[in-house]
Amino acid sequence: MMLDRLKKFFDITMLKFIVVGIANTIFGMAIMFLFYNLFHFNYWISSASNYIFGSILSYFLNKYFTFQNKSKDKRIIVRFVINITICYLVAYGVAQPVIKVLFSSFPQGTQDNIAMLAGTILFVGLNYLGQRFWAFKKE
């Protein structure tokens, strides 16, 4: 019984999500670190930009490629946006204070870069669960 659940969870859908996630992560993180380090936007604007631009790409790739959801139901977009927003706020809201404590002797810029990386990792796990089991769940 447990093995069947694990097989269902770790299936081709997860592999597709990982491939899409790699593309989204590279795209979004490039924007985030560019905004923070080159344009000197703050932590929240830089990390939010990652998810604004990355989420647009993610929505279309995951809807049509990963989860093969052909529904025209507008509630999918609403659920997707809610999922992304919650995952973002939780991941980056947790990452920043934890990294500030763990790396308190490091310069602010280094702390923020590490926190953005940690937030990205946490976001990916939360986002997969939310998209697979709620946002793109077939009714």
PDB file of C-alpha atoms in Angstrom:
ATOM      1  CA  MET A   1       0.000   0.000   0.000  1.00  0.00           C
ATOM      2  CA  MET A   2       2.761   2.466   0.981  1.00  0.00           C
ATOM      3  CA  LEU A   3       4.835   1.487  -2.058  1.00  0.00           C
ATOM      4  CA  ASP A   4       1.867   2.181  -4.347  1.00  0.00           C
ATOM      5  CA  ARG A   5       1.502   5.665  -2.846  1.00  0.00           C
ATOM      6  CA  LEU A   6       5.196   6.358  -3.333  1.00  0.00           C
ATOM      7  CA  LYS A   7       5.036   5.177  -6.955  1.00  0.00           C
ATOM      8  CA  LYS A   8       2.062   7.455  -7.574  1.00  0.00           C
ATOM      9  CA  PHE A   9       3.888  10.403  -6.015  1.00  0.00           C
ATOM     10  CA  PHE A  10       7.259   9.805  -7.754  1.00  0.00           C
ATOM     11  CA  ASP A  11       5.990   9.347 -11.296  1.00  0.00           C
ATOM     12  CA  ILE A  12       6.439  10.922 -14.751  1.00  0.00           C
ATOM     13  CA  THR A  13       4.516  13.982 -13.547  1.00  0.00           C
ATOM     14  CA  MET A  14       7.183  14.663 -10.955  1.00  0.00           C
ATOM     15  CA  LEU A  15       9.929  14.224 -13.561  1.00  0.00           C
ATOM     16  CA  LYS A  16       8.193  16.713 -15.873  1.00  0.00           C
ATOM     17  CA  PHE A  17       7.743  19.128 -12.961  1.00  0.00           C
ATOM     18  CA  ILE A  18      11.465  18.877 -12.215  1.00  0.00           C
ATOM     19  CA  VAL A  19      12.391  19.649 -15.840  1.00  0.00           C
ATOM     20  CA  VAL A  20      10.015  22.619 -15.944  1.00  0.00           C
ATOM     21  CA  GLY A  21      11.226  23.647 -12.512  1.00  0.00           C
ATOM     22  CA  ILE A  22      14.841  23.705 -13.641  1.00  0.00           C
ATOM     23  CA  ALA A  23      13.929  26.006 -16.540  1.00  0.00           C
ATOM     24  CA  ASN A  24      11.794  28.243 -14.289  1.00  0.00           C
ATOM     25  CA  THR A  25      14.434  28.308 -11.574  1.00  0.00           C
ATOM     26  CA  ILE A  26      17.242  29.316 -13.924  1.00  0.00           C
ATOM     27  CA  PHE A  27      15.044  31.978 -15.521  1.00  0.00           C
ATOM     28  CA  GLY A  28      13.663  33.339 -12.241  1.00  0.00           C
ATOM     29  CA  MET A  29      16.912  33.224 -10.287  1.00  0.00           C
ATOM     30  CA  ALA A  30      18.726  35.036 -13.088  1.00  0.00           C
ATOM     31  CA  ILE A  31      16.158  37.827 -12.831  1.00  0.00           C
ATOM     32  CA  MET A  32      16.284  37.840  -9.016  1.00  0.00           C
ATOM     33  CA  PHE A  33      20.072  38.011  -8.692  1.00  0.00           C
ATOM     34  CA  LEU A  34      20.339  40.492 -11.560  1.00  0.00           C
ATOM     35  CA  PHE A  35      17.790  42.770  -9.901  1.00  0.00           C
ATOM     36  CA  TYR A  36      19.474  42.479  -6.495  1.00  0.00           C
ATOM     37  CA  ASN A  37      23.148  42.608  -7.455  1.00  0.00           C
ATOM     38  CA  LEU A  38      23.142  44.747 -10.625  1.00  0.00           C
ATOM     39  CA  PHE A  39      20.143  47.035 -10.192  1.00  0.00           C
ATOM     40  CA  HIS A  40      20.369  47.079  -6.363  1.00  0.00           C
ATOM     41  CA  PHE A  41      16.674  46.415  -5.777  1.00  0.00           C
ATOM     42  CA  ASN A  42      15.957  45.200  -2.237  1.00  0.00           C
ATOM     43  CA  TYR A  43      15.449  41.598  -1.070  1.00  0.00           C
ATOM     44  CA  TRP A  44      11.660  41.591  -1.412  1.00  0.00           C
ATOM     45  CA  ILE A  45      11.464  43.295  -4.819  1.00  0.00           C
ATOM     46  CA  SER A  46      14.210  41.082  -6.227  1.00  0.00           C
ATOM     47  CA  SER A  47      12.746  37.825  -4.925  1.00  0.00           C
ATOM     48  CA  ALA A  48       9.189  38.830  -5.880  1.00  0.00           C
ATOM     49  CA  SER A  49      10.349  39.606  -9.424  1.00  0.00           C
ATOM     50  CA  ASN A  50      11.669  36.066  -9.634  1.00  0.00           C
ATOM     51  CA  TYR A  51       8.192  34.721  -8.977  1.00  0.00           C
ATOM     52  CA  ILE A  52       6.246  37.200 -11.031  1.00  0.00           C
ATOM     53  CA  PHE A  53       8.215  36.430 -14.188  1.00  0.00           C
ATOM     54  CA  GLY A  54       8.950  32.807 -13.362  1.00  0.00           C
ATOM     55  CA  SER A  55       5.326  32.088 -12.478  1.00  0.00           C
ATOM     56  CA  ILE A  56       4.069  33.249 -15.845  1.00  0.00           C
ATOM     57  CA  LEU A  57       6.420  30.784 -17.521  1.00  0.00           C
ATOM     58  CA  SER A  58       5.608  28.121 -14.931  1.00  0.00           C
ATOM     59  CA  TYR A  59       1.855  28.437 -15.383  1.00  0.00           C
ATOM     60  CA  PHE A  60       1.906  27.669 -19.080  1.00  0.00           C
ATOM     61  CA  LEU A  61       4.573  24.966 -18.963  1.00  0.00           C
ATOM     62  CA  ASN A  62       3.023  23.161 -15.993  1.00  0.00           C
ATOM     63  CA  LYS A  63      -0.577  23.513 -17.123  1.00  0.00           C
ATOM     64  CA  TYR A  64      -0.031  22.149 -20.610  1.00  0.00           C
ATOM     65  CA  PHE A  65       3.141  20.035 -20.344  1.00  0.00           C
ATOM     66  CA  THR A  66       3.471  18.750 -16.781  1.00  0.00           C
ATOM     67  CA  PHE A  67      -0.116  18.291 -15.660  1.00  0.00           C
ATOM     68  CA  GLN A  68      -1.686  18.265 -19.149  1.00  0.00           C
ATOM     69  CA  ASN A  69      -4.653  20.214 -17.903  1.00  0.00           C
ATOM     70  CA  LYS A  70      -6.773  21.371 -20.848  1.00  0.00           C
ATOM     71  CA  SER A  71      -9.473  22.961 -18.717  1.00  0.00           C
ATOM     72  CA  LYS A  72     -10.581  26.494 -19.577  1.00  0.00           C
ATOM     73  CA  ASP A  73     -11.821  26.962 -16.013  1.00  0.00           C
ATOM     74  CA  LYS A  74     -10.600  30.332 -14.701  1.00  0.00           C
ATOM     75  CA  ARG A  75     -10.465  28.920 -11.160  1.00  0.00           C
ATOM     76  CA  ILE A  76      -7.238  27.150 -12.143  1.00  0.00           C
ATOM     77  CA  ILE A  77      -5.535  30.520 -12.635  1.00  0.00           C
ATOM     78  CA  VAL A  78      -6.872  31.738  -9.286  1.00  0.00           C
ATOM     79  CA  ARG A  79      -5.681  28.581  -7.496  1.00  0.00           C
ATOM     80  CA  PHE A  80      -2.303  28.826  -9.223  1.00  0.00           C
ATOM     81  CA  VAL A  81      -1.849  32.455  -8.123  1.00  0.00           C
ATOM     82  CA  ILE A  82      -2.961  31.650  -4.559  1.00  0.00           C
ATOM     83  CA  ASN A  83      -0.571  28.691  -4.426  1.00  0.00           C
ATOM     84  CA  ILE A  84       2.389  30.708  -5.748  1.00  0.00           C
ATOM     85  CA  THR A  85       1.651  33.576  -3.360  1.00  0.00           C
ATOM     86  CA  ILE A  86       1.387  31.373  -0.267  1.00  0.00           C
ATOM     87  CA  CYS A  87       4.494  29.367  -1.191  1.00  0.00           C
ATOM     88  CA  TYR A  88       6.451  32.564  -1.853  1.00  0.00           C
ATOM     89  CA  LEU A  89       5.451  34.261   1.391  1.00  0.00           C
ATOM     90  CA  VAL A  90       6.143  31.161   3.487  1.00  0.00           C
ATOM     91  CA  ALA A  91       9.437  30.247   1.784  1.00  0.00           C
ATOM     92  CA  TYR A  92      10.978  33.702   1.737  1.00  0.00           C
ATOM     93  CA  GLY A  93       9.397  34.756   5.012  1.00  0.00           C
ATOM     94  CA  VAL A  94      11.055  31.784   6.729  1.00  0.00           C
ATOM     95  CA  ALA A  95      14.354  31.895   4.819  1.00  0.00           C
ATOM     96  CA  GLN A  96      15.286  35.497   5.556  1.00  0.00           C
ATOM     97  CA  PRO A  97      15.145  35.446   9.381  1.00  0.00           C
ATOM     98  CA  VAL A  98      16.674  31.965   9.623  1.00  0.00           C
ATOM     99  CA  ILE A  99      19.596  32.915   7.399  1.00  0.00           C
ATOM    100  CA  LYS A 100      20.092  36.203   9.290  1.00  0.00           C
ATOM    101  CA  VAL A 101      20.533  34.185  12.498  1.00  0.00           C
ATOM    102  CA  LEU A 102      22.702  31.449  10.980  1.00  0.00           C
ATOM    103  CA  PHE A 103      24.917  33.862   9.036  1.00  0.00           C
ATOM    104  CA  SER A 104      24.836  36.887  11.349  1.00  0.00           C
ATOM    105  CA  SER A 105      28.569  37.492  10.976  1.00  0.00           C
ATOM    106  CA  PHE A 106      28.302  37.791   7.186  1.00  0.00           C
ATOM    107  CA  PRO A 107      27.657  41.081   5.350  1.00  0.00           C
ATOM    108  CA  GLN A 108      23.997  41.985   4.630  1.00  0.00           C
ATOM    109  CA  GLY A 109      24.362  41.380   0.880  1.00  0.00           C
ATOM    110  CA  THR A 110      25.750  37.890   1.449  1.00  0.00           C
ATOM    111  CA  GLN A 111      22.964  37.103   3.926  1.00  0.00           C
ATOM    112  CA  ASP A 112      20.334  38.231   1.423  1.00  0.00           C
ATOM    113  CA  ASN A 113      21.848  36.194  -1.416  1.00  0.00           C
ATOM    114  CA  ILE A 114      21.955  33.070   0.776  1.00  0.00           C
ATOM    115  CA  ALA A 115      18.398  33.739   1.986  1.00  0.00           C
ATOM    116  CA  MET A 116      17.172  34.081  -1.610  1.00  0.00           C
ATOM    117  CA  LEU A 117      18.806  30.771  -2.499  1.00  0.00           C
ATOM    118  CA  ALA A 118      17.321  29.070   0.579  1.00  0.00           C
ATOM    119  CA  GLY A 119      13.919  30.613  -0.161  1.00  0.00           C
ATOM    120  CA  THR A 120      14.081  29.256  -3.699  1.00  0.00           C
ATOM    121  CA  ILE A 121      14.762  25.727  -2.467  1.00  0.00           C
ATOM    122  CA  LEU A 122      11.947  25.848   0.073  1.00  0.00           C
ATOM    123  CA  PHE A 123       9.595  27.384  -2.485  1.00  0.00           C
ATOM    124  CA  VAL A 124      10.192  24.587  -5.005  1.00  0.00           C
ATOM    125  CA  GLY A 125       9.094  21.854  -2.584  1.00  0.00           C
ATOM    126  CA  LEU A 126       6.033  23.719  -1.368  1.00  0.00           C
ATOM    127  CA  ASN A 127       5.075  24.753  -4.887  1.00  0.00           C
ATOM    128  CA  TYR A 128       5.237  21.218  -6.270  1.00  0.00           C
ATOM    129  CA  LEU A 129       2.897  19.949  -3.577  1.00  0.00           C
ATOM    130  CA  GLY A 130       0.497  22.845  -4.066  1.00  0.00           C
ATOM    131  CA  GLN A 131       0.393  22.618  -7.846  1.00  0.00           C
ATOM    132  CA  ARG A 132       0.139  18.858  -8.035  1.00  0.00           C
ATOM    133  CA  PHE A 133      -2.442  18.301  -5.332  1.00  0.00           C
ATOM    134  CA  TRP A 134      -4.448  21.527  -5.468  1.00  0.00           C
ATOM    135  CA  ALA A 135      -3.840  24.103  -8.222  1.00  0.00           C
ATOM    136  CA  PHE A 136      -3.864  21.731 -11.209  1.00  0.00           C
ATOM    137  CA  LYS A 137      -5.785  18.902  -9.603  1.00  0.00           C
ATOM    138  CA  LYS A 138      -8.233  17.508 -12.128  1.00  0.00           C
ATOM    139  CA  GLU A 139     -11.759  17.819 -10.852  1.00  0.00           C
TER     140      GLU A 139
END
